[in-house]
XYZ file of C-alpha atoms in Angstrom:
520
model
C -50.186 86.425 294.017
C -52.196 87.005 297.201
C -50.109 87.418 300.310
C -51.187 86.797 303.889
C -51.463 90.432 304.871
C -49.695 92.358 307.544
C -49.262 89.843 310.349
C -52.604 90.368 312.006
C -54.195 89.823 308.588
C -53.043 86.203 308.386
C -55.976 84.290 306.995
C -56.865 80.888 305.609
C -56.240 80.798 301.882
C -53.429 83.348 302.015
C -49.858 82.443 301.177
C -46.582 83.135 302.979
C -42.964 82.207 302.454
C -42.702 83.917 299.060
C -45.836 82.117 297.913
C -44.736 78.586 298.816
C -46.992 77.909 301.826
C -50.782 78.262 301.636
C -52.413 78.749 305.050
C -55.152 76.208 305.812
C -56.225 76.532 309.461
C -54.996 78.386 312.539
C -54.324 76.506 315.777
C -53.512 79.289 318.226
C -51.410 82.337 319.058
C -48.638 82.879 321.597
C -49.113 86.577 322.349
C -45.762 86.868 324.124
C -43.906 86.559 320.812
C -46.802 87.374 318.445
C -46.328 83.825 317.151
C -49.218 82.423 315.118
C -49.590 78.639 314.750
C -50.893 77.432 311.372
C -51.340 74.270 309.393
C -50.281 75.035 305.838
C -49.750 73.318 302.502
C -46.282 73.228 301.002
C -46.983 73.915 297.333
C -43.583 72.694 296.176
C -43.469 69.351 297.977
C -47.276 68.869 298.152
C -47.399 68.100 301.871
C -48.897 69.652 305.005
C -46.562 71.451 307.395
C -46.773 73.298 310.729
C -45.856 76.983 310.619
C -44.859 79.159 313.556
C -45.349 82.566 311.967
C -43.696 85.503 313.754
C -45.703 88.615 312.952
C -44.457 92.161 313.521
C -43.133 95.391 312.092
C -39.605 95.275 310.721
C -39.140 98.855 311.871
C -39.631 97.749 315.487
C -36.037 96.913 316.332
C -36.885 95.185 319.619
C -39.480 92.910 317.957
C -37.184 92.197 315.018
C -34.320 91.328 317.378
C -36.507 88.998 319.444
C -37.770 87.271 316.292
C -34.199 86.836 315.091
C -33.250 85.148 318.363
C -36.228 82.762 318.083
C -35.275 81.881 314.506
C -31.692 81.266 315.545
C -32.790 78.901 318.307
C -35.102 77.106 315.891
C -32.181 76.573 313.491
C -30.198 74.934 316.298
C -33.228 72.738 317.067
C -33.254 71.487 313.460
C -30.401 69.161 314.410
C -32.437 67.614 317.255
C -34.532 64.500 316.565
C -36.995 62.995 319.054
C -40.519 61.509 318.682
C -41.799 64.069 321.185
C -40.873 67.038 318.967
C -41.924 67.871 315.404
C -38.843 68.014 313.197
C -37.858 71.507 312.023
C -37.733 71.503 308.209
C -36.799 75.090 307.441
C -36.360 78.535 308.997
C -37.302 81.613 306.950
C -36.255 85.193 307.676
C -36.450 88.553 305.936
C -34.890 88.192 302.514
C -34.601 84.431 303.001
C -38.153 83.310 302.232
C -40.034 86.138 303.952
C -40.935 89.011 301.654
C -40.507 92.522 303.130
C -43.867 94.215 303.489
C -45.789 91.083 304.492
C -45.826 92.197 308.108
C -43.833 89.110 309.095
C -40.477 88.765 310.817
C -39.857 85.076 310.266
C -41.336 81.598 309.925
C -40.379 78.256 311.471
C -41.466 75.371 309.238
C -41.932 71.945 310.881
C -43.426 68.627 309.908
C -47.175 68.402 310.487
C -48.250 66.431 313.586
C -51.317 64.277 313.087
C -53.741 63.962 315.994
C -55.729 66.358 318.151
C -55.250 69.730 319.785
C -54.401 69.441 323.481
C -56.989 72.180 324.075
C -59.704 69.944 322.602
C -58.713 67.033 324.859
C -58.979 69.011 328.098
C -62.091 70.866 326.903
C -64.024 67.700 327.785
C -62.617 67.765 331.308
C -59.444 66.662 333.110
C -58.053 63.199 332.434
C -57.241 60.437 334.938
C -53.862 60.682 336.637
C -52.375 57.620 334.935
C -53.515 58.879 331.541
C -51.975 62.280 332.216
C -48.699 60.553 333.055
C -48.745 58.488 329.847
C -49.524 61.560 327.761
C -46.788 63.727 329.257
C -43.992 61.155 329.497
C -42.862 61.313 325.806
C -42.704 65.119 325.873
C -40.848 65.127 329.209
C -38.402 62.642 327.716
C -37.863 64.975 324.741
C -37.175 67.902 327.082
C -34.688 65.820 329.059
C -32.842 64.777 325.878
C -32.807 68.352 324.541
C -31.466 69.745 327.802
C -28.562 67.288 327.712
C -27.360 68.984 324.514
C -28.186 72.503 325.740
C -31.350 73.086 323.698
C -34.448 74.889 324.973
C -37.605 73.542 323.338
C -40.244 76.055 324.501
C -42.992 73.768 325.821
C -44.572 76.481 327.969
C -47.716 77.156 325.887
C -50.543 74.593 325.454
C -51.336 75.559 321.860
C -47.826 74.613 320.790
C -48.603 71.014 321.817
C -50.747 68.368 320.107
C -51.816 64.836 321.072
C -50.681 62.177 318.600
C -53.016 59.324 317.532
C -51.075 56.888 319.741
C -51.636 59.023 322.836
C -48.557 61.172 323.402
C -47.997 64.899 323.812
C -45.775 66.325 321.081
C -44.309 69.793 320.561
C -45.962 70.527 317.206
C -44.962 74.184 316.735
C -41.252 74.624 317.580
C -39.754 78.067 318.139
C -38.876 78.947 321.761
C -39.167 82.494 323.071
C -35.975 84.535 322.682
C -35.284 84.667 326.431
C -36.610 81.198 327.359
C -34.378 79.080 329.600
C -34.066 75.400 330.464
C -35.980 76.201 333.650
C -38.896 77.524 331.544
C -39.206 74.109 329.872
C -39.477 72.456 333.289
C -42.134 74.973 334.337
C -43.961 74.267 331.096
C -44.013 70.525 331.803
C -45.466 71.204 335.253
C -48.110 73.496 333.765
C -49.046 70.908 331.134
C -49.381 68.241 333.832
C -51.534 70.627 335.884
C -53.696 71.274 332.806
C -54.235 67.558 332.174
C -55.141 66.891 335.818
C -57.428 69.905 336.345
C -58.397 71.395 332.969
C -56.834 74.729 334.085
C -53.720 76.597 332.957
C -51.409 77.645 335.780
C -48.912 79.935 334.014
C -49.601 83.568 333.170
C -49.503 83.167 329.385
C -52.148 80.949 327.852
C -55.193 80.914 325.587
C -58.298 82.736 326.766
C -60.393 79.615 326.208
C -58.760 77.827 329.180
C -59.661 78.959 332.713
C -56.784 79.949 334.967
C -55.715 77.909 337.957
C -57.133 78.976 341.357
C -54.669 80.402 343.860
C -54.563 80.380 347.635
C -54.295 83.366 350.010
C -50.515 83.400 349.568
C -50.848 83.587 345.786
C -49.624 80.033 345.142
C -51.475 77.704 342.823
C -53.961 75.332 344.482
C -52.696 71.746 344.243
C -54.513 69.431 341.788
C -55.407 66.883 344.487
C -57.332 69.592 346.354
C -59.462 70.076 343.232
C -59.639 66.348 342.410
C -59.058 64.202 345.502
C -58.170 61.037 343.554
C -55.074 62.608 342.004
C -52.058 60.945 343.674
C -50.364 63.300 346.125
C -46.941 62.740 344.544
C -48.212 63.626 341.052
C -50.071 66.654 342.396
C -46.936 67.817 344.170
C -44.689 67.487 341.137
C -47.098 69.561 339.033
C -46.997 72.437 341.517
C -43.331 72.196 342.500
C -42.223 72.207 338.844
C -43.649 75.716 338.540
C -42.281 77.044 341.850
C -39.109 79.019 342.410
C -36.256 76.541 342.777
C -34.921 78.601 345.671
C -37.865 77.449 347.798
C -37.987 73.788 346.868
C -39.089 73.843 343.256
C -38.171 70.993 340.910
C -35.178 71.901 338.750
C -35.019 69.186 336.095
C -37.276 67.206 333.791
C -35.577 64.035 335.048
C -37.311 64.476 338.417
C -40.667 64.795 336.643
C -39.989 61.665 334.598
C -39.277 59.638 337.746
C -42.680 60.500 339.213
C -44.494 59.846 335.916
C -42.860 56.429 335.702
C -43.896 55.540 339.259
C -47.515 56.534 338.612
C -47.635 54.413 335.448
C -46.063 51.455 337.249
C -48.626 51.757 340.039
C -51.439 51.776 337.488
C -50.035 48.678 335.800
C -49.910 46.890 339.154
C -53.600 47.631 339.809
C -54.842 47.276 336.224
C -57.084 44.326 337.187
C -59.225 46.571 339.378
C -61.828 49.046 338.145
C -60.827 52.691 338.427
C -62.533 54.518 341.253
C -63.998 57.897 340.304
C -64.956 60.961 342.317
C -68.442 60.457 340.830
C -70.455 57.557 339.481
C -70.062 56.636 335.800
C -72.025 58.991 333.624
C -73.015 61.193 336.549
C -72.663 64.992 336.421
C -69.209 66.064 337.547
C -67.554 62.766 336.678
C -64.057 63.240 335.224
C -64.247 62.983 331.467
C -62.603 59.902 330.063
C -60.095 60.643 327.278
C -61.531 59.905 323.852
C -60.310 58.316 320.642
C -57.825 61.163 320.172
C -55.746 59.484 322.893
C -56.413 55.772 322.446
C -56.208 53.727 319.281
C -58.848 51.300 320.575
C -62.333 52.200 321.749
C -62.938 52.253 325.504
C -65.634 50.066 327.090
C -68.962 51.867 327.046
C -70.489 52.527 330.444
C -72.913 54.865 332.168
C -76.431 56.044 331.401
C -75.896 56.186 327.650
C -74.941 52.516 327.583
C -77.939 51.580 329.743
C -80.274 53.603 327.508
C -78.971 51.870 324.385
C -79.284 48.475 326.106
C -82.879 49.310 327.076
C -83.812 50.206 323.503
C -82.246 46.983 322.251
C -84.229 44.970 324.807
C -87.491 46.638 323.731
C -86.794 45.839 320.073
C -85.977 42.226 321.022
C -89.189 41.944 323.046
C -91.327 43.254 320.170
C -89.649 40.861 317.746
C -90.211 37.948 320.121
C -93.889 38.890 320.559
C -94.387 39.010 316.793
C -92.883 35.538 316.409
C -95.066 34.147 319.221
C -98.208 35.632 317.618
C -97.293 34.085 314.291
C -96.644 30.681 315.853
C -99.917 30.710 317.844
C -102.023 31.704 314.841
C -100.291 29.086 312.713
C -100.962 26.336 315.287
C -104.608 27.383 315.683
C -105.013 27.445 311.942
C -103.417 24.024 311.584
C -105.729 22.332 314.102
C -108.774 24.221 312.867
C -107.967 23.122 309.337
C -107.521 19.497 310.378
C -110.832 19.476 312.271
C -112.822 21.014 309.438
C -111.243 18.721 306.883
C -112.222 15.567 308.731
C -115.726 16.842 309.523
C -117.054 18.374 306.314
C -114.772 17.257 303.492
C -113.044 19.118 300.646
C -115.470 22.041 300.406
C -114.788 23.038 304.012
C -111.043 22.799 303.417
C -111.168 25.726 300.989
C -113.103 27.853 303.492
C -110.752 27.024 306.363
C -107.634 27.790 304.315
C -109.009 31.217 303.513
C -109.645 31.937 307.184
C -106.078 30.972 308.148
C -104.621 33.312 305.514
C -106.765 36.157 306.774
C -105.645 35.484 310.334
C -101.932 35.339 309.595
C -101.839 38.379 307.309
C -101.817 40.995 310.134
C -98.648 39.456 311.611
C -96.633 40.218 308.478
C -96.557 44.019 308.922
C -95.528 43.522 312.555
C -92.430 41.566 311.518
C -91.597 44.090 308.806
C -91.931 46.970 311.265
C -89.526 45.332 313.705
C -86.966 44.784 310.932
C -87.196 48.413 309.824
C -86.530 49.623 313.378
C -83.197 47.813 313.648
C -80.379 50.179 312.662
C -77.432 49.204 310.517
C -74.338 49.759 312.655
C -70.991 50.345 310.922
C -67.953 48.400 312.053
C -65.816 51.552 311.921
C -65.854 55.212 310.932
C -63.045 57.522 309.857
C -62.548 61.010 308.466
C -62.276 61.074 304.669
C -60.608 63.877 302.722
C -59.364 64.160 299.172
C -56.224 66.073 300.140
C -54.452 67.440 303.182
C -54.882 66.344 306.792
C -58.128 64.789 308.003
C -60.107 67.184 310.219
C -60.097 66.223 313.915
C -59.534 62.567 313.039
C -58.993 61.524 316.656
C -62.578 62.362 317.639
C -64.515 60.940 314.702
C -65.688 58.057 316.926
C -68.069 60.520 318.591
C -70.501 60.255 315.650
C -70.969 56.569 316.445
C -70.754 56.419 320.262
C -74.482 56.645 321.028
C -74.029 59.851 323.024
C -75.550 62.987 321.417
C -73.657 65.095 323.948
C -70.318 64.451 322.216
C -69.701 66.227 318.909
C -67.113 65.713 316.179
C -66.184 69.018 314.526
C -64.410 70.006 311.357
C -61.479 72.368 311.488
C -62.310 76.082 311.677
C -61.998 77.635 308.223
C -61.857 81.276 307.164
C -63.424 80.434 303.797
C -66.197 77.969 303.059
C -65.823 74.928 300.858
C -64.741 74.599 298.111
C -62.356 77.562 298.474
C -59.609 75.592 300.263
C -60.739 72.013 299.761
C -63.677 70.342 298.026
C -65.109 69.071 301.288
C -64.586 66.683 304.174
C -66.546 63.608 305.157
C -67.043 60.614 307.423
C -66.631 57.201 305.828
C -68.548 54.338 307.482
C -67.431 50.770 306.858
C -69.991 48.003 307.436
C -69.213 44.366 308.092
C -70.842 43.376 304.809
C -72.549 45.130 301.855
C -75.709 46.779 303.195
C -78.629 48.434 301.416
C -79.666 51.538 303.379
C -83.075 53.218 303.381
C -82.127 56.396 305.253
C -79.440 58.194 307.229
C -80.278 60.272 310.321
C -77.749 63.021 311.117
C -77.933 64.766 314.496
C -76.054 68.064 314.182
C -75.982 71.460 315.923
C -74.700 73.124 312.718
C -77.738 74.355 310.832
C -77.049 75.124 307.188
C -74.425 72.422 306.663
C -74.888 70.793 303.249
C -74.162 67.066 302.981
C -74.289 64.335 300.377
C -74.637 60.632 301.116
C -72.402 58.637 298.798
C -71.655 54.949 298.363
C -68.157 53.753 297.530
C -66.322 50.635 296.446
C -63.632 51.000 299.135
C -62.837 52.958 302.282
C -60.317 55.124 300.390
C -61.921 55.857 297.013
C -61.481 58.763 294.658
C -64.451 61.046 295.236
C -65.245 60.957 291.513
C -65.758 57.188 291.772
C -68.403 57.449 294.526
C -72.144 57.605 293.843
C -74.524 60.171 295.354
C -77.619 58.453 296.805
C -79.001 61.303 298.907
C -78.396 64.906 299.956
C -79.773 67.502 302.373
C -79.175 70.770 304.179
C -78.951 70.029 307.904
C -81.191 71.614 310.502
C -80.311 72.214 314.146
C -81.063 68.714 315.441
C -82.048 65.587 313.524
C -82.164 65.537 309.727
C -83.419 62.297 308.149
C -82.170 61.770 304.596
C -84.088 59.286 302.443
C -81.762 57.390 300.085
C -82.112 56.193 296.524
C -81.886 52.461 296.995
C -79.373 51.052 294.562
C -77.007 48.163 295.067
C -75.896 47.266 298.609
C -72.611 48.894 299.617
C -70.125 48.179 302.374
C -68.818 51.767 302.365
C -71.034 54.832 302.914
C -69.690 58.392 302.947
C -71.352 61.411 304.596
C -69.702 64.148 302.517
C -69.877 67.781 303.711
C -69.869 70.144 300.724
C -70.667 73.369 302.587
C -69.947 74.313 306.205
C -72.141 76.219 308.645
C -71.251 79.885 309.053
C -69.918 80.948 312.468
C -69.494 84.700 312.251
C -66.640 85.273 309.836
C -65.520 81.635 310.047
C -66.935 78.299 308.936
C -67.221 75.096 310.945
C -69.625 72.165 311.219
C -70.207 69.558 313.903
C -71.951 66.179 313.931
C -73.147 64.555 317.142
C -74.498 61.258 315.792
C -75.002 59.482 312.473
C -77.585 56.669 312.438
C -78.074 54.297 309.511
C -81.320 52.387 308.799
C -81.286 49.347 306.533
C -83.826 48.949 303.735
C -86.514 46.283 304.137
């Protein structure tokens, strides 16, 4: 049996918990407690779980004592149930599921939270104030409920939090720091709100991938509405005051935060009939990024330059098609009258000659019509991430492959071993409105070396063995056009990734756009 190594050697494919949990992908590290956040597979119950793995040396009494306190608090949290917190399933310690010599001090096992990393959401830019309020409200409600029964949740690190498919922040990796207090939860809520509004982390501990919040001459954090003027002053104030010392006017409770969040959402509902005003024009550089499909279950209206570019292309195709039809109609009318005139003037012999001339005239219009038809893409009604087992990779952002914007990229999870070491592959299943025969698939990807297969299926959730390979290719950096073997029309087409692009010692692939072209 292969173990996970000595704490810092935790790796995808290794097992922990006396061999029960196989590590799949890492989602962050809280350096303050040497806590590593992993998605793992429970080999006994055949389900995905979230692991907070406490790494350290058992001989280090201080570290072992701190880990013990965290495990104890996690056990108390197992009795707490709220939609804003992943349910604790088990707590493992030395001799109770953790094997001595693994370099681990304990593991908190929780249910796996579907959705998207909070880090990925803010990586595209801050979100609108009302959206930030809607995202944070369920987690703030969980903190308020936990505090009423004396529990500290530990919401003071962004990589412990994920965004659910229905657009709510959720504590996905429970296990508060040993010395964390109720006040630390309130500070964490303020820092999360600040992160959503500005894209910056305002507390000292956080991932290196997120820039820190700017501070003024007195060392205090710059208010969000000074960085983004359209942030409501009350919301900006609550973000900053939640992190301040309560002795100088800081907010003490999550209830006060909830009141402000509710008012912001009510104000948005009252003005929902009006378009949102932005600091910048739609699609312009510096415009606040709109939250993507990881937050909303329905697609947002498409606006900006990308939409205008797509509309322009559609208009050009329509104009060419119209011109082809006009040419055909004109030549047909000319041929008809020419044929009638010749027939009445010279009799049957001339009719044969005239008919031949009309056929020769109308023949060139046929390729024009065919060319226009070939240029019209086949657009799927929906796309989703397909996987044979485990959790779908980055499912909340799969809409990026079909949004018409090559600047947005859907990515797989980051793996320590390439396929098929941990899973056979991962793919994107496109569902068309009706069975469609495709001639080619164009994949725009920045991940050179990714190997894909194009497969047709009988349903949107088939067994991979029941799908049919109709094309395959190794992707280049940019567009790769894959010609397909034209069989029967299919309503379901799968882009199946069988090998990921190498990224140093890890493996990950991204797809910006997938375009489908129907056969003639």
